[in-house]
C-alpha positions as YAML, in Angstrom:
chain: A
units: angstrom
residues:
- id: 1
  name: MET
  ca: [-16.74, 15.27, 20.16]
- id: 2
  name: LYS
  ca: [-19.98, 13.42, 19.32]
- id: 3
  name: ILE
  ca: [-21.18, 16.46, 17.36]
- id: 4
  name: PHE
  ca: [-17.85, 16.60, 15.48]
- id: 5
  name: LEU
  ca: [-18.08, 12.91, 14.56]
- id: 6
  name: LEU
  ca: [-21.71, 13.17, 13.48]
- id: 7
  name: THR
  ca: [-20.98, 16.21, 11.34]
- id: 8
  name: PHE
  ca: [-17.99, 14.47, 9.73]
- id: 9
  name: PHE
  ca: [-19.91, 11.34, 8.79]
- id: 10
  name: ILE
  ca: [-22.96, 13.22, 7.54]
- id: 11
  name: THR
  ca: [-20.76, 15.46, 5.40]
- id: 12
  name: SER
  ca: [-18.72, 12.48, 4.18]
- id: 13
  name: ALA
  ca: [-21.88, 10.75, 3.04]
- id: 14
  name: SER
  ca: [-22.57, 13.62, 0.66]
- id: 15
  name: LEU
  ca: [-19.17, 13.37, -1.02]
- id: 16
  name: LEU
  ca: [-18.52, 11.51, -4.21]
- id: 17
  name: ALA
  ca: [-17.18, 7.97, -3.91]
- id: 18
  name: ALA
  ca: [-13.46, 7.40, -4.25]
- id: 19
  name: GLU
  ca: [-12.22, 6.51, -7.70]
- id: 20
  name: LYS
  ca: [-10.62, 3.13, -8.27]
- id: 21
  name: PRO
  ca: [-6.91, 2.99, -7.36]
- id: 22
  name: ILE
  ca: [-4.60, 3.82, -10.24]
- id: 23
  name: VAL
  ca: [-1.58, 1.57, -10.73]
- id: 24
  name: LEU
  ca: [1.29, 4.04, -10.65]
- id: 25
  name: TRP
  ca: [3.65, 2.17, -12.95]
- id: 26
  name: GLN
  ca: [1.74, 0.44, -15.75]
- id: 27
  name: ALA
  ca: [4.83, -1.41, -16.97]
- id: 28
  name: GLY
  ca: [5.96, -2.30, -13.45]
- id: 29
  name: ALA
  ca: [7.73, -0.19, -10.87]
- id: 30
  name: PRO
  ca: [11.44, 0.47, -11.45]
- id: 31
  name: GLY
  ca: [13.47, -2.12, -9.60]
- id: 32
  name: ALA
  ca: [10.35, -4.10, -8.66]
- id: 33
  name: LEU
  ca: [11.15, -7.16, -6.53]
- id: 34
  name: GLY
  ca: [7.97, -9.03, -7.47]
- id: 35
  name: THR
  ca: [4.47, -8.69, -8.86]
- id: 36
  name: THR
  ca: [2.30, -8.89, -5.75]
- id: 37
  name: ALA
  ca: [0.37, -5.99, -4.19]
- id: 38
  name: LYS
  ca: [3.38, -4.91, -2.10]
- id: 39
  name: ASP
  ca: [5.33, -4.33, -5.33]
- id: 40
  name: ILE
  ca: [2.60, -2.27, -7.03]
- id: 41
  name: PRO
  ca: [2.24, 1.28, -5.69]
- id: 42
  name: THR
  ca: [-1.11, 2.94, -6.30]
- id: 43
  name: LEU
  ca: [-2.75, 6.36, -6.32]
- id: 44
  name: THR
  ca: [-6.38, 6.62, -5.19]
- id: 45
  name: PRO
  ca: [-8.28, 9.80, -6.16]
- id: 46
  name: TYR
  ca: [-10.97, 11.36, -3.96]
- id: 47
  name: VAL
  ca: [-13.01, 14.02, -5.72]
- id: 48
  name: PRO
  ca: [-15.08, 16.50, -3.69]
- id: 49
  name: ALA
  ca: [-18.69, 17.25, -4.54]
- id: 50
  name: LYS
  ca: [-17.74, 20.92, -4.85]
- id: 51
  name: ALA
  ca: [-14.14, 21.26, -6.02]
- id: 52
  name: SER
  ca: [-12.05, 24.42, -5.64]
- id: 53
  name: GLY
  ca: [-9.46, 23.38, -8.22]
- id: 54
  name: ALA
  ca: [-6.76, 22.71, -5.61]
- id: 55
  name: ALA
  ca: [-5.34, 19.20, -5.17]
- id: 56
  name: MET
  ca: [-3.25, 17.37, -2.58]
- id: 57
  name: LEU
  ca: [-1.05, 14.30, -2.78]
- id: 58
  name: LEU
  ca: [-1.68, 12.58, 0.56]
- id: 59
  name: ILE
  ca: [1.12, 10.40, 1.97]
- id: 60
  name: PRO
  ca: [0.25, 8.31, 5.05]
- id: 61
  name: GLY
  ca: [2.87, 7.28, 7.57]
- id: 62
  name: GLY
  ca: [3.77, 3.86, 8.93]
- id: 63
  name: SER
  ca: [7.53, 3.94, 9.65]
- id: 64
  name: TYR
  ca: [8.27, 2.96, 6.03]
- id: 65
  name: SER
  ca: [7.17, -0.53, 7.09]
- id: 66
  name: GLY
  ca: [3.42, -0.17, 6.52]
- id: 67
  name: ILE
  ca: [0.70, 2.22, 5.41]
- id: 68
  name: TYR
  ca: [-1.30, 3.61, 8.32]
- id: 69
  name: GLU
  ca: [-4.81, 3.74, 6.88]
- id: 70
  name: GLY
  ca: [-6.03, 6.18, 9.55]
- id: 71
  name: GLN
  ca: [-3.99, 8.82, 7.72]
- id: 72
  name: ALA
  ca: [-5.30, 7.85, 4.29]
- id: 73
  name: GLU
  ca: [-8.99, 7.91, 3.36]
- id: 74
  name: PRO
  ca: [-10.22, 9.79, 6.48]
- id: 75
  name: PHE
  ca: [-7.96, 12.73, 5.66]
- id: 76
  name: ALA
  ca: [-8.74, 12.50, 1.95]
- id: 77
  name: ARG
  ca: [-12.40, 12.94, 2.92]
- id: 78
  name: TRP
  ca: [-11.51, 15.85, 5.20]
- id: 79
  name: LEU
  ca: [-9.61, 17.54, 2.38]
- id: 80
  name: ASN
  ca: [-12.64, 16.99, 0.16]
- id: 81
  name: GLU
  ca: [-14.72, 18.88, 2.70]
- id: 82
  name: GLN
  ca: [-12.40, 21.84, 2.12]
- id: 83
  name: GLY
  ca: [-12.98, 21.55, -1.65]
- id: 84
  name: ILE
  ca: [-9.56, 19.97, -2.27]
- id: 85
  name: THR
  ca: [-9.22, 16.96, -4.57]
- id: 86
  name: ALA
  ca: [-7.10, 14.35, -2.78]
- id: 87
  name: PHE
  ca: [-4.90, 11.55, -4.08]
- id: 88
  name: VAL
  ca: [-3.77, 8.90, -1.58]
- id: 89
  name: LEU
  ca: [-0.36, 7.38, -2.36]
- id: 90
  name: ARG
  ca: [0.35, 3.82, -1.25]
- id: 91
  name: TYR
  ca: [4.06, 3.56, -1.89]
- id: 92
  name: ARG
  ca: [6.62, 0.78, -1.77]
- id: 93
  name: LEU
  ca: [7.93, -0.07, 1.69]
- id: 94
  name: GLY
  ca: [11.12, -1.09, 3.40]
- id: 95
  name: SER
  ca: [9.34, -4.08, 4.91]
- id: 96
  name: ALA
  ca: [8.93, -5.38, 1.35]
- id: 97
  name: GLY
  ca: [12.64, -4.95, 0.65]
- id: 98
  name: TYR
  ca: [12.55, -1.48, -0.94]
- id: 99
  name: ARG
  ca: [15.15, 1.06, 0.07]
- id: 100
  name: TYR
  ca: [15.69, 4.70, -0.82]
- id: 101
  name: PRO
  ca: [14.94, 6.08, -3.37]
- id: 102
  name: ALA
  ca: [12.14, 3.65, -4.36]
- id: 103
  name: GLN
  ca: [9.63, 5.47, -2.15]
- id: 104
  name: LEU
  ca: [10.64, 8.81, -3.63]
- id: 105
  name: GLN
  ca: [10.32, 7.42, -7.16]
- id: 106
  name: ASP
  ca: [6.70, 6.62, -6.34]
- id: 107
  name: ALA
  ca: [6.05, 10.10, -4.93]
- id: 108
  name: VAL
  ca: [7.65, 11.83, -7.92]
- id: 109
  name: GLU
  ca: [5.65, 9.72, -10.35]
- id: 110
  name: ALA
  ca: [2.45, 10.40, -8.40]
- id: 111
  name: MET
  ca: [2.99, 14.16, -8.62]
- id: 112
  name: ARG
  ca: [3.64, 13.92, -12.34]
- id: 113
  name: GLN
  ca: [0.49, 11.89, -12.96]
- id: 114
  name: ILE
  ca: [-1.65, 14.29, -10.95]
- id: 115
  name: ARG
  ca: [-0.30, 17.37, -12.71]
- id: 116
  name: GLY
  ca: [-0.20, 15.70, -16.11]
- id: 117
  name: ASN
  ca: [-3.90, 14.85, -15.81]
- id: 118
  name: ALA
  ca: [-4.98, 18.16, -14.31]
- id: 119
  name: ASP
  ca: [-7.59, 18.72, -17.02]
- id: 120
  name: LYS
  ca: [-9.11, 15.28, -16.44]
- id: 121
  name: TRP
  ca: [-9.45, 15.90, -12.70]
- id: 122
  name: LYS
  ca: [-10.47, 19.54, -13.21]
- id: 123
  name: ILE
  ca: [-7.69, 20.85, -11.01]
- id: 124
  name: ASP
  ca: [-5.29, 23.76, -11.30]
- id: 125
  name: ALA
  ca: [-1.85, 22.48, -12.31]
- id: 126
  name: LYS
  ca: [-0.33, 25.32, -10.25]
- id: 127
  name: ARG
  ca: [-2.18, 24.37, -7.05]
- id: 128
  name: ILE
  ca: [-1.04, 20.82, -6.31]
- id: 129
  name: GLY
  ca: [0.38, 20.26, -2.86]
- id: 130
  name: VAL
  ca: [1.63, 17.35, -0.77]
- id: 131
  name: MET
  ca: [0.65, 16.37, 2.77]
- id: 132
  name: GLY
  ca: [2.41, 13.69, 4.82]
- id: 133
  name: PHE
  ca: [2.25, 12.21, 8.30]
- id: 134
  name: SER
  ca: [5.18, 10.84, 10.33]
- id: 135
  name: ALA
  ca: [7.32, 8.79, 7.90]
- id: 136
  name: GLY
  ca: [5.02, 10.13, 5.20]
- id: 137
  name: GLY
  ca: [6.16, 13.56, 6.38]
- id: 138
  name: HIS
  ca: [9.73, 12.48, 5.71]
- id: 139
  name: LEU
  ca: [8.77, 11.39, 2.21]
- id: 140
  name: THR
  ca: [7.02, 14.75, 1.79]
- id: 141
  name: SER
  ca: [10.14, 16.66, 2.83]
- id: 142
  name: THR
  ca: [12.28, 14.52, 0.52]
- id: 143
  name: LEU
  ca: [9.90, 15.16, -2.37]
- id: 144
  name: ILE
  ca: [10.31, 18.92, -2.02]
- id: 145
  name: ASN
  ca: [14.03, 18.79, -1.11]
- id: 146
  name: ARG
  ca: [15.45, 16.24, -3.52]
- id: 147
  name: PRO
  ca: [12.96, 15.23, -6.24]
- id: 148
  name: GLU
  ca: [15.92, 14.56, -8.52]
- id: 149
  name: ASP
  ca: [16.73, 11.46, -6.45]
- id: 150
  name: GLY
  ca: [13.42, 10.00, -7.59]
- id: 151
  name: GLU
  ca: [14.06, 10.47, -11.30]
- id: 152
  name: ILE
  ca: [14.35, 7.39, -13.50]
- id: 153
  name: GLU
  ca: [17.49, 7.25, -15.61]
- id: 154
  name: GLY
  ca: [16.81, 7.76, -19.30]
- id: 155
  name: ARG
  ca: [13.48, 9.52, -18.83]
- id: 156
  name: THR
  ca: [12.99, 13.18, -19.73]
- id: 157
  name: PRO
  ca: [9.59, 14.10, -18.29]
- id: 158
  name: ALA
  ca: [7.94, 17.28, -19.51]
- id: 159
  name: VAL
  ca: [5.78, 17.66, -16.38]
- id: 160
  name: SER
  ca: [7.19, 19.06, -13.14]
- id: 161
  name: ALA
  ca: [7.07, 16.95, -9.98]
- id: 162
  name: ARG
  ca: [7.45, 20.00, -7.72]
- id: 163
  name: PRO
  ca: [4.60, 20.45, -5.20]
- id: 164
  name: ASP
  ca: [3.21, 23.97, -4.87]
- id: 165
  name: LEU
  ca: [3.02, 23.70, -1.09]
- id: 166
  name: ALA
  ca: [3.73, 21.10, 1.60]
- id: 167
  name: ILE
  ca: [2.08, 20.07, 4.88]
- id: 168
  name: LEU
  ca: [4.17, 18.02, 7.32]
- id: 169
  name: CYS
  ca: [2.38, 16.46, 10.30]
- id: 170
  name: TYR
  ca: [4.65, 15.28, 13.15]
- id: 171
  name: PRO
  ca: [7.23, 14.40, 10.49]
- id: 172
  name: VAL
  ca: [10.26, 12.17, 10.66]
- id: 173
  name: ILE
  ca: [13.03, 14.47, 9.43]
- id: 174
  name: SER
  ca: [16.52, 13.57, 10.63]
- id: 175
  name: MET
  ca: [18.44, 10.34, 10.27]
- id: 176
  name: ILE
  ca: [21.15, 11.84, 12.51]
- id: 177
  name: THR
  ca: [19.53, 13.73, 15.40]
- id: 178
  name: LYS
  ca: [17.30, 11.51, 17.54]
- id: 179
  name: PRO
  ca: [16.38, 9.37, 14.51]
- id: 180
  name: HIS
  ca: [13.27, 7.21, 14.48]
- id: 181
  name: ALA
  ca: [14.95, 3.80, 14.43]
- id: 182
  name: THR
  ca: [12.36, 1.85, 12.44]
- id: 183
  name: SER
  ca: [11.92, 4.50, 9.76]
- id: 184
  name: ARG
  ca: [15.67, 4.81, 9.36]
- id: 185
  name: LYS
  ca: [16.21, 1.06, 9.08]
- id: 186
  name: MET
  ca: [13.33, 0.56, 6.64]
- id: 187
  name: LEU
  ca: [14.47, 3.43, 4.43]
- id: 188
  name: ILE
  ca: [18.25, 3.15, 4.34]
- id: 189
  name: GLY
  ca: [19.08, -0.20, 5.95]
- id: 190
  name: ASP
  ca: [21.23, -1.23, 8.89]
- id: 191
  name: LYS
  ca: [24.58, 0.06, 7.67]
- id: 192
  name: PRO
  ca: [24.02, 3.10, 5.45]
- id: 193
  name: SER
  ca: [26.95, 5.18, 4.28]
- id: 194
  name: ASP
  ca: [27.52, 8.55, 5.90]
- id: 195
  name: GLU
  ca: [26.65, 10.15, 2.57]
- id: 196
  name: LEU
  ca: [23.28, 8.39, 2.43]
- id: 197
  name: VAL
  ca: [22.49, 9.30, 6.04]
- id: 198
  name: ARG
  ca: [23.09, 12.98, 5.24]
- id: 199
  name: GLN
  ca: [21.23, 12.74, 1.95]
- id: 200
  name: THR
  ca: [18.11, 11.45, 3.72]
- id: 201
  name: SER
  ca: [18.35, 13.85, 6.68]
- id: 202
  name: SER
  ca: [15.93, 16.44, 5.39]
- id: 203
  name: GLU
  ca: [17.11, 19.28, 7.64]
- id: 204
  name: LEU
  ca: [20.43, 19.15, 5.75]
- id: 205
  name: GLN
  ca: [18.85, 19.20, 2.28]
- id: 206
  name: VAL
  ca: [16.75, 22.38, 2.41]
- id: 207
  name: ARG
  ca: [17.58, 25.00, -0.20]
- id: 208
  name: PRO
  ca: [16.13, 28.36, -1.26]
- id: 209
  name: GLY
  ca: [13.11, 28.26, -3.54]
- id: 210
  name: LEU
  ca: [11.20, 25.42, -1.89]
- id: 211
  name: PRO
  ca: [7.41, 25.76, -1.77]
- id: 212
  name: PRO
  ca: [5.64, 27.17, 1.33]
- id: 213
  name: CYS
  ca: [5.43, 24.68, 4.20]
- id: 214
  name: PHE
  ca: [3.10, 24.12, 7.15]
- id: 215
  name: LEU
  ca: [4.52, 21.99, 9.96]
- id: 216
  name: TRP
  ca: [3.09, 20.82, 13.25]
- id: 217
  name: HIS
  ca: [4.27, 18.56, 16.05]
- id: 218
  name: THR
  ca: [3.68, 17.94, 19.76]
- id: 219
  name: ALA
  ca: [6.19, 18.37, 22.54]
- id: 220
  name: GLU
  ca: [5.08, 15.11, 24.20]
- id: 221
  name: ASP
  ca: [5.70, 12.97, 21.09]
- id: 222
  name: LYS
  ca: [7.61, 9.94, 22.38]
- id: 223
  name: LEU
  ca: [8.00, 8.21, 19.01]
- id: 224
  name: VAL
  ca: [9.30, 11.00, 16.78]
- id: 225
  name: PRO
  ca: [10.84, 13.76, 18.92]
- id: 226
  name: VAL
  ca: [9.65, 17.32, 18.39]
- id: 227
  name: GLU
  ca: [13.21, 18.28, 17.44]
- id: 228
  name: HIS
  ca: [12.54, 16.84, 13.98]
- id: 229
  name: ALA
  ca: [10.03, 19.55, 13.11]
- id: 230
  name: GLN
  ca: [12.14, 22.19, 14.84]
- id: 231
  name: LEU
  ca: [15.24, 21.26, 12.84]
- id: 232
  name: TYR
  ca: [13.34, 21.39, 9.57]
- id: 233
  name: ALA
  ca: [11.67, 24.71, 10.40]
- id: 234
  name: ALA
  ca: [15.08, 26.19, 11.32]
- id: 235
  name: ALA
  ca: [16.49, 25.07, 7.97]
- id: 236
  name: LEU
  ca: [13.51, 26.57, 6.13]
- id: 237
  name: HIS
  ca: [14.06, 29.85, 7.98]
- id: 238
  name: GLN
  ca: [17.77, 29.90, 7.18]
- id: 239
  name: ASN
  ca: [17.01, 29.41, 3.50]
- id: 240
  name: GLY
  ca: [14.23, 31.98, 3.29]
- id: 241
  name: VAL
  ca: [11.48, 29.43, 2.60]
- id: 242
  name: PRO
  ca: [8.00, 30.65, 3.65]
- id: 243
  name: HIS
  ca: [6.70, 28.41, 6.42]
- id: 244
  name: GLU
  ca: [4.53, 28.17, 9.49]
- id: 245
  name: LEU
  ca: [5.39, 25.98, 12.50]
- id: 246
  name: HIS
  ca: [2.89, 24.95, 15.20]
- id: 247
  name: LEU
  ca: [4.18, 23.20, 18.32]
- id: 248
  name: TYR
  ca: [1.47, 21.97, 20.67]
- id: 249
  name: GLN
  ca: [2.34, 21.19, 24.27]
- id: 250
  name: HIS
  ca: [0.23, 18.06, 24.73]
- id: 251
  name: GLY
  ca: [-0.33, 14.92, 22.70]
- id: 252
  name: ASP
  ca: [1.67, 11.83, 21.80]
- id: 253
  name: HIS
  ca: [2.55, 10.67, 18.31]
- id: 254
  name: GLY
  ca: [-0.51, 10.48, 16.08]
- id: 255
  name: THR
  ca: [-2.50, 13.08, 17.96]
- id: 256
  name: GLY
  ca: [-5.18, 14.89, 15.99]
- id: 257
  name: LEU
  ca: [-6.61, 12.10, 13.87]
- id: 258
  name: ILE
  ca: [-9.99, 12.46, 12.19]
- id: 259
  name: GLY
  ca: [-12.75, 12.09, 14.78]
- id: 260
  name: THR
  ca: [-10.89, 14.06, 17.45]
- id: 261
  name: GLN
  ca: [-10.91, 17.75, 18.26]
- id: 262
  name: HIS
  ca: [-7.54, 19.46, 17.86]
- id: 263
  name: PRO
  ca: [-6.56, 23.03, 16.99]
- id: 264
  name: TRP
  ca: [-4.31, 21.93, 14.14]
- id: 265
  name: PHE
  ca: [-7.32, 21.47, 11.87]
- id: 266
  name: GLY
  ca: [-8.32, 25.11, 12.25]
- id: 267
  name: ASP
  ca: [-4.72, 26.33, 12.08]
- id: 268
  name: LEU
  ca: [-4.18, 24.50, 8.79]
- id: 269
  name: VAL
  ca: [-7.42, 25.80, 7.27]
- id: 270
  name: TYR
  ca: [-6.41, 29.34, 8.27]
- id: 271
  name: TRP
  ca: [-3.01, 28.86, 6.58]
- id: 272
  name: LEU
  ca: [-4.54, 27.34, 3.43]
- id: 273
  name: LYS
  ca: [-6.86, 30.34, 3.15]
- id: 274
  name: ALA
  ca: [-3.83, 32.62, 3.40]
- id: 275
  name: GLN
  ca: [-2.24, 30.63, 0.55]
- id: 276
  name: LYS
  ca: [-5.45, 31.16, -1.51]
- id: 277
  name: TRP
  ca: [-6.13, 27.42, -1.55]
- id: 278
  name: ILE
  ca: [-9.43, 27.65, 0.30]
- id: 279
  name: SER
  ca: [-11.93, 30.40, -0.40]
- id: 280
  name: GLU
  ca: [-13.49, 32.38, 2.39]
- id: 281
  name: PRO
  ca: [-17.17, 31.37, 2.89]
...
């Protein structure tokens, strides 16, 4: 593990510094409840020293009540090591009073800004993916399932918000089957309608034509049960969506953070190479 950590930090030191955070909504977020930092979602770019042209919108978890920073910059740096330009989204939260679809509005807008500025960032507009952890995995699944819920009335954007692939790491998926209580409350409140519960249960919203997905989870996860990933993978299979599911026997929620050794890193790199996102050395 010491060798892994040393290699990571030495490699990270050679990467370009992160760009300044970009305010996602220059005129104020739709339905903003104030003007403090919690009301101003941002997108922070991380550009690799040697870019492949692929890009990833990175969505940390935090139960829709916070942003877990261990799933933000460290993974942006790791993606940079693979030649992928990363963009960390810090979205509006339920703990600040925001309910669905505010978080999805931020994700949709982030995708549009990344793709709309592909030339500026020197990325391929057809190779922009999304990667989310835990509740961020739920937002990732919602972004590929129901991006229309994040559209702003009266706008007619010319740029697609559709990711070209998706990576879901121990994701929250269902608001019905073994739901994660905090994520559910922060996203849809204490007394959501049955329609809203179904609308935000991602296993019920899969349809043909979604982008390829990589999912992983652990059987010992006590916070977000492994059934979440299994339900989503089953729905992807039923709808003919290309996907790969990795279930690891050991590890609680949050296993496999940067600085640890876990097979999911290698499994994901192998899959990304198969998707032509990472070149063979």
